[in-house]
PDB file of C-alpha atoms in Angstrom:
ATOM      1  CA  MET A   1       1.356  23.297  23.905  1.00 43.00           C
ATOM      2  CA  SER A   2       1.735  19.727  24.256  1.00 61.00           C
ATOM      3  CA  GLY A   3      -1.406  18.679  21.472  1.00 90.00           C
ATOM      4  CA  LEU A   4      -2.731  22.598  20.258  1.00 96.00           C
ATOM      5  CA  VAL A   5      -2.943  22.981  16.370  1.00 97.00           C
ATOM      6  CA  GLN A   6      -4.751  26.325  14.667  1.00 98.00           C
ATOM      7  CA  TYR A   7      -6.517  25.562  11.264  1.00 98.00           C
ATOM      8  CA  VAL A   8      -6.802  27.239   8.724  1.00 98.00           C
ATOM      9  CA  LEU A   9      -9.211  27.125   6.047  1.00 98.00           C
ATOM     10  CA  VAL A  10      -8.006  29.057   2.479  1.00 98.00           C
ATOM     11  CA  ARG A  11     -10.683  28.768   0.269  1.00 98.00           C
ATOM     12  CA  GLY A  12      -9.085  26.514  -3.347  1.00 97.00           C
ATOM     13  CA  ASP A  13     -10.831  28.609  -6.253  1.00 97.00           C
ATOM     14  CA  LEU A  14      -9.173  31.551  -5.835  1.00 97.00           C
ATOM     15  CA  LYS A  15      -5.432  29.727  -6.709  1.00 96.00           C
ATOM     16  CA  ALA A  16      -7.164  30.434 -10.639  1.00 96.00           C
ATOM     17  CA  THR A  17      -7.770  33.522 -10.238  1.00 96.00           C
ATOM     18  CA  TRP A  18      -5.291  35.027  -7.244  1.00 96.00           C
ATOM     19  CA  PRO A  19      -1.896  35.144  -6.990  1.00 96.00           C
ATOM     20  CA  LEU A  20       0.301  33.299  -4.048  1.00 96.00           C
ATOM     21  CA  GLY A  21       1.083  35.492  -2.234  1.00 97.00           C
ATOM     22  CA  ALA A  22      -2.719  37.868  -1.772  1.00 96.00           C
ATOM     23  CA  ILE A  23      -4.395  34.211  -0.674  1.00 96.00           C
ATOM     24  CA  ILE A  24      -1.586  33.314   1.857  1.00 97.00           C
ATOM     25  CA  ALA A  25      -2.412  37.301   3.253  1.00 97.00           C
ATOM     26  CA  GLN A  26      -5.306  36.799   3.659  1.00 97.00           C
ATOM     27  CA  ALA A  27      -4.194  33.233   5.674  1.00 98.00           C
ATOM     28  CA  CYS A  28      -2.109  35.277   7.647  1.00 98.00           C
ATOM     29  CA  HIS A  29      -4.993  38.229   7.980  1.00 98.00           C
ATOM     30  CA  ALA A  30      -7.259  36.138   9.672  1.00 98.00           C
ATOM     31  CA  CYS A  31      -4.507  34.232  12.084  1.00 98.00           C
ATOM     32  CA  THR A  32      -3.517  37.560  13.860  1.00 98.00           C
ATOM     33  CA  ALA A  33      -6.897  37.768  13.774  1.00 98.00           C
ATOM     34  CA  VAL A  34      -8.232  35.277  16.042  1.00 98.00           C
ATOM     35  CA  ILE A  35      -5.285  34.954  18.065  1.00 98.00           C
ATOM     36  CA  TYR A  36      -6.034  38.950  18.420  1.00 98.00           C
ATOM     37  CA  GLN A  37      -9.089  38.615  19.900  1.00 98.00           C
ATOM     38  CA  HIS A  38      -8.177  35.897  21.632  1.00 98.00           C
ATOM     39  CA  ARG A  39      -4.967  37.025  23.363  1.00 98.00           C
ATOM     40  CA  ASN A  40      -6.670  36.270  27.429  1.00 98.00           C
ATOM     41  CA  ASP A  41      -7.886  32.448  26.052  1.00 98.00           C
ATOM     42  CA  GLU A  42      -5.937  30.438  28.061  1.00 97.00           C
ATOM     43  CA  ASN A  43      -4.900  28.215  24.601  1.00 97.00           C
ATOM     44  CA  VAL A  44      -3.964  30.868  23.249  1.00 97.00           C
ATOM     45  CA  VAL A  45      -1.791  31.772  26.071  1.00 97.00           C
ATOM     46  CA  ASN A  46      -0.485  28.508  25.704  1.00 96.00           C
ATOM     47  CA  TYR A  47       0.366  28.228  22.558  1.00 96.00           C
ATOM     48  CA  THR A  48       2.174  31.866  21.645  1.00 96.00           C
ATOM     49  CA  ALA A  49       4.528  30.827  25.228  1.00 95.00           C
ATOM     50  CA  ASP A  50       6.109  28.153  22.105  1.00 89.00           C
ATOM     51  CA  MET A  51       6.517  30.185  20.235  1.00 89.00           C
ATOM     52  CA  ASP A  52       9.160  28.578  17.976  1.00 93.00           C
ATOM     53  CA  ASN A  53       7.040  24.934  18.170  1.00 92.00           C
ATOM     54  CA  MET A  54       3.546  26.361  16.618  1.00 95.00           C
ATOM     55  CA  HIS A  55       1.519  24.010  14.458  1.00 96.00           C
ATOM     56  CA  LYS A  56      -0.967  25.067  12.224  1.00 97.00           C
ATOM     57  CA  CYS A  57      -3.031  23.094  10.007  1.00 97.00           C
ATOM     58  CA  ILE A  58      -3.652  25.379   6.084  1.00 98.00           C
ATOM     59  CA  LEU A  59      -6.349  23.023   4.142  1.00 98.00           C
ATOM     60  CA  GLU A  60      -7.814  24.160   1.180  1.00 98.00           C
ATOM     61  CA  ILE A  61     -11.910  24.493   1.444  1.00 98.00           C
ATOM     62  CA  LYS A  62     -13.920  24.211  -1.525  1.00 98.00           C
ATOM     63  CA  ASN A  63     -15.727  27.487  -2.167  1.00 98.00           C
ATOM     64  CA  GLU A  64     -17.516  30.924  -0.458  1.00 97.00           C
ATOM     65  CA  ASP A  65     -20.530  28.525  -0.058  1.00 98.00           C
ATOM     66  CA  GLN A  66     -18.719  26.069   1.576  1.00 98.00           C
ATOM     67  CA  LEU A  67     -17.053  28.660   3.710  1.00 98.00           C
ATOM     68  CA  LYS A  68     -19.765  30.446   5.414  1.00 98.00           C
ATOM     69  CA  LYS A  69     -21.519  26.919   6.105  1.00 98.00           C
ATOM     70  CA  LEU A  70     -18.848  25.732   8.475  1.00 98.00           C
ATOM     71  CA  SER A  71     -18.524  29.410   9.678  1.00 98.00           C
ATOM     72  CA  GLU A  72     -22.378  28.448  10.533  1.00 98.00           C
ATOM     73  CA  LYS A  73     -21.142  25.036  11.905  1.00 98.00           C
ATOM     74  CA  LEU A  74     -18.273  25.913  13.561  1.00 98.00           C
ATOM     75  CA  ASN A  75     -20.641  28.632  15.355  1.00 98.00           C
ATOM     76  CA  GLU A  76     -23.656  26.398  16.432  1.00 98.00           C
ATOM     77  CA  ASN A  77     -20.514  24.461  18.006  1.00 98.00           C
ATOM     78  CA  GLY A  78     -19.096  27.599  19.942  1.00 98.00           C
ATOM     79  CA  ILE A  79     -15.663  27.196  17.863  1.00 98.00           C
ATOM     80  CA  ASP A  80     -13.958  30.573  18.064  1.00 98.00           C
ATOM     81  CA  HIS A  81     -12.551  31.117  14.683  1.00 98.00           C
ATOM     82  CA  LYS A  82     -12.039  34.548  12.047  1.00 98.00           C
ATOM     83  CA  LEU A  83     -14.062  33.913   9.002  1.00 98.00           C
ATOM     84  CA  TRP A  84     -12.433  36.716   7.162  1.00 98.00           C
ATOM     85  CA  VAL A  85     -13.921  39.085   4.996  1.00 98.00           C
ATOM     86  CA  GLU A  86     -11.593  41.168   2.292  1.00 95.00           C
ATOM     87  CA  GLN A  87     -12.747  44.838   2.651  1.00 93.00           C
ATOM     88  CA  PRO A  88     -13.969  46.552   0.921  1.00 92.00           C
ATOM     89  CA  GLU A  89     -15.166  44.072  -1.741  1.00 92.00           C
ATOM     90  CA  ASN A  90     -16.816  42.275   1.026  1.00 95.00           C
ATOM     91  CA  TYR A  91     -15.658  38.811  -0.012  1.00 94.00           C
ATOM     92  CA  PRO A  92     -15.094  36.148   2.558  1.00 98.00           C
ATOM     93  CA  THR A  93     -11.732  34.080   1.887  1.00 98.00           C
ATOM     94  CA  CYS A  94     -10.525  32.048   4.042  1.00 98.00           C
ATOM     95  CA  LEU A  95     -11.475  31.460   7.686  1.00 98.00           C
ATOM     96  CA  ALA A  96      -8.123  30.735  11.377  1.00 98.00           C
ATOM     97  CA  VAL A  97      -9.703  28.489  13.988  1.00 98.00           C
ATOM     98  CA  LYS A  98      -8.558  29.852  17.456  1.00 98.00           C
ATOM     99  CA  PRO A  99      -5.901  27.382  18.471  1.00 98.00           C
ATOM    100  CA  TYR A 100      -7.823  24.030  21.065  1.00 98.00           C
ATOM    101  CA  PRO A 101      -6.896  20.859  21.214  1.00 97.00           C
ATOM    102  CA  LYS A 102      -6.736  18.504  18.458  1.00 96.00           C
ATOM    103  CA  THR A 103      -8.912  16.335  20.239  1.00 95.00           C
ATOM    104  CA  GLU A 104     -11.361  18.860  21.107  1.00 96.00           C
ATOM    105  CA  VAL A 105     -12.193  20.361  16.729  1.00 97.00           C
ATOM    106  CA  LYS A 106      -9.989  17.329  14.288  1.00 96.00           C
ATOM    107  CA  GLN A 107     -13.975  15.860  13.575  1.00 97.00           C
ATOM    108  CA  PHE A 108     -15.031  19.678  12.504  1.00 98.00           C
ATOM    109  CA  PHE A 109     -11.651  19.151   8.772  1.00 98.00           C
ATOM    110  CA  ASN A 110     -11.378  16.049   8.789  1.00 96.00           C
ATOM    111  CA  LYS A 111     -12.527  15.370   5.505  1.00 97.00           C
ATOM    112  CA  PHE A 112     -10.798  18.399   3.535  1.00 98.00           C
ATOM    113  CA  LYS A 113      -7.429  18.012   2.264  1.00 97.00           C
ATOM    114  CA  LEU A 114      -3.816  19.672   2.121  1.00 97.00           C
ATOM    115  CA  LEU A 115      -3.645  23.322   0.585  1.00 96.00           C
ATOM    116  CA  LYS A 116      -1.835  23.228  -2.309  1.00 92.00           C
TER     117      LYS A 116
END
């Protein structure tokens, strides 16, 4: 699994109005969904084979608009991810990227800070 990382981006503006547990749940939903959707992918198989050593980076993105723009950019560049949209509100809250070698995807996430 060496070098594989899963990036998760959570909307920072939700911190003002959402309970912490609800925000964490959104990230968990996105991670579970993207892993399941790509469960046969070589990176995912290798990442989940060593569960005690998974590496995730939980980053903050400013708001819904930036989240959608990042999702579009990832789509344009063929980066597999799940944009989590809370239902039934149809409210995008976060996205999780399928595990990738860090060197392949870090350029998309360098400008974001860790979620605090």
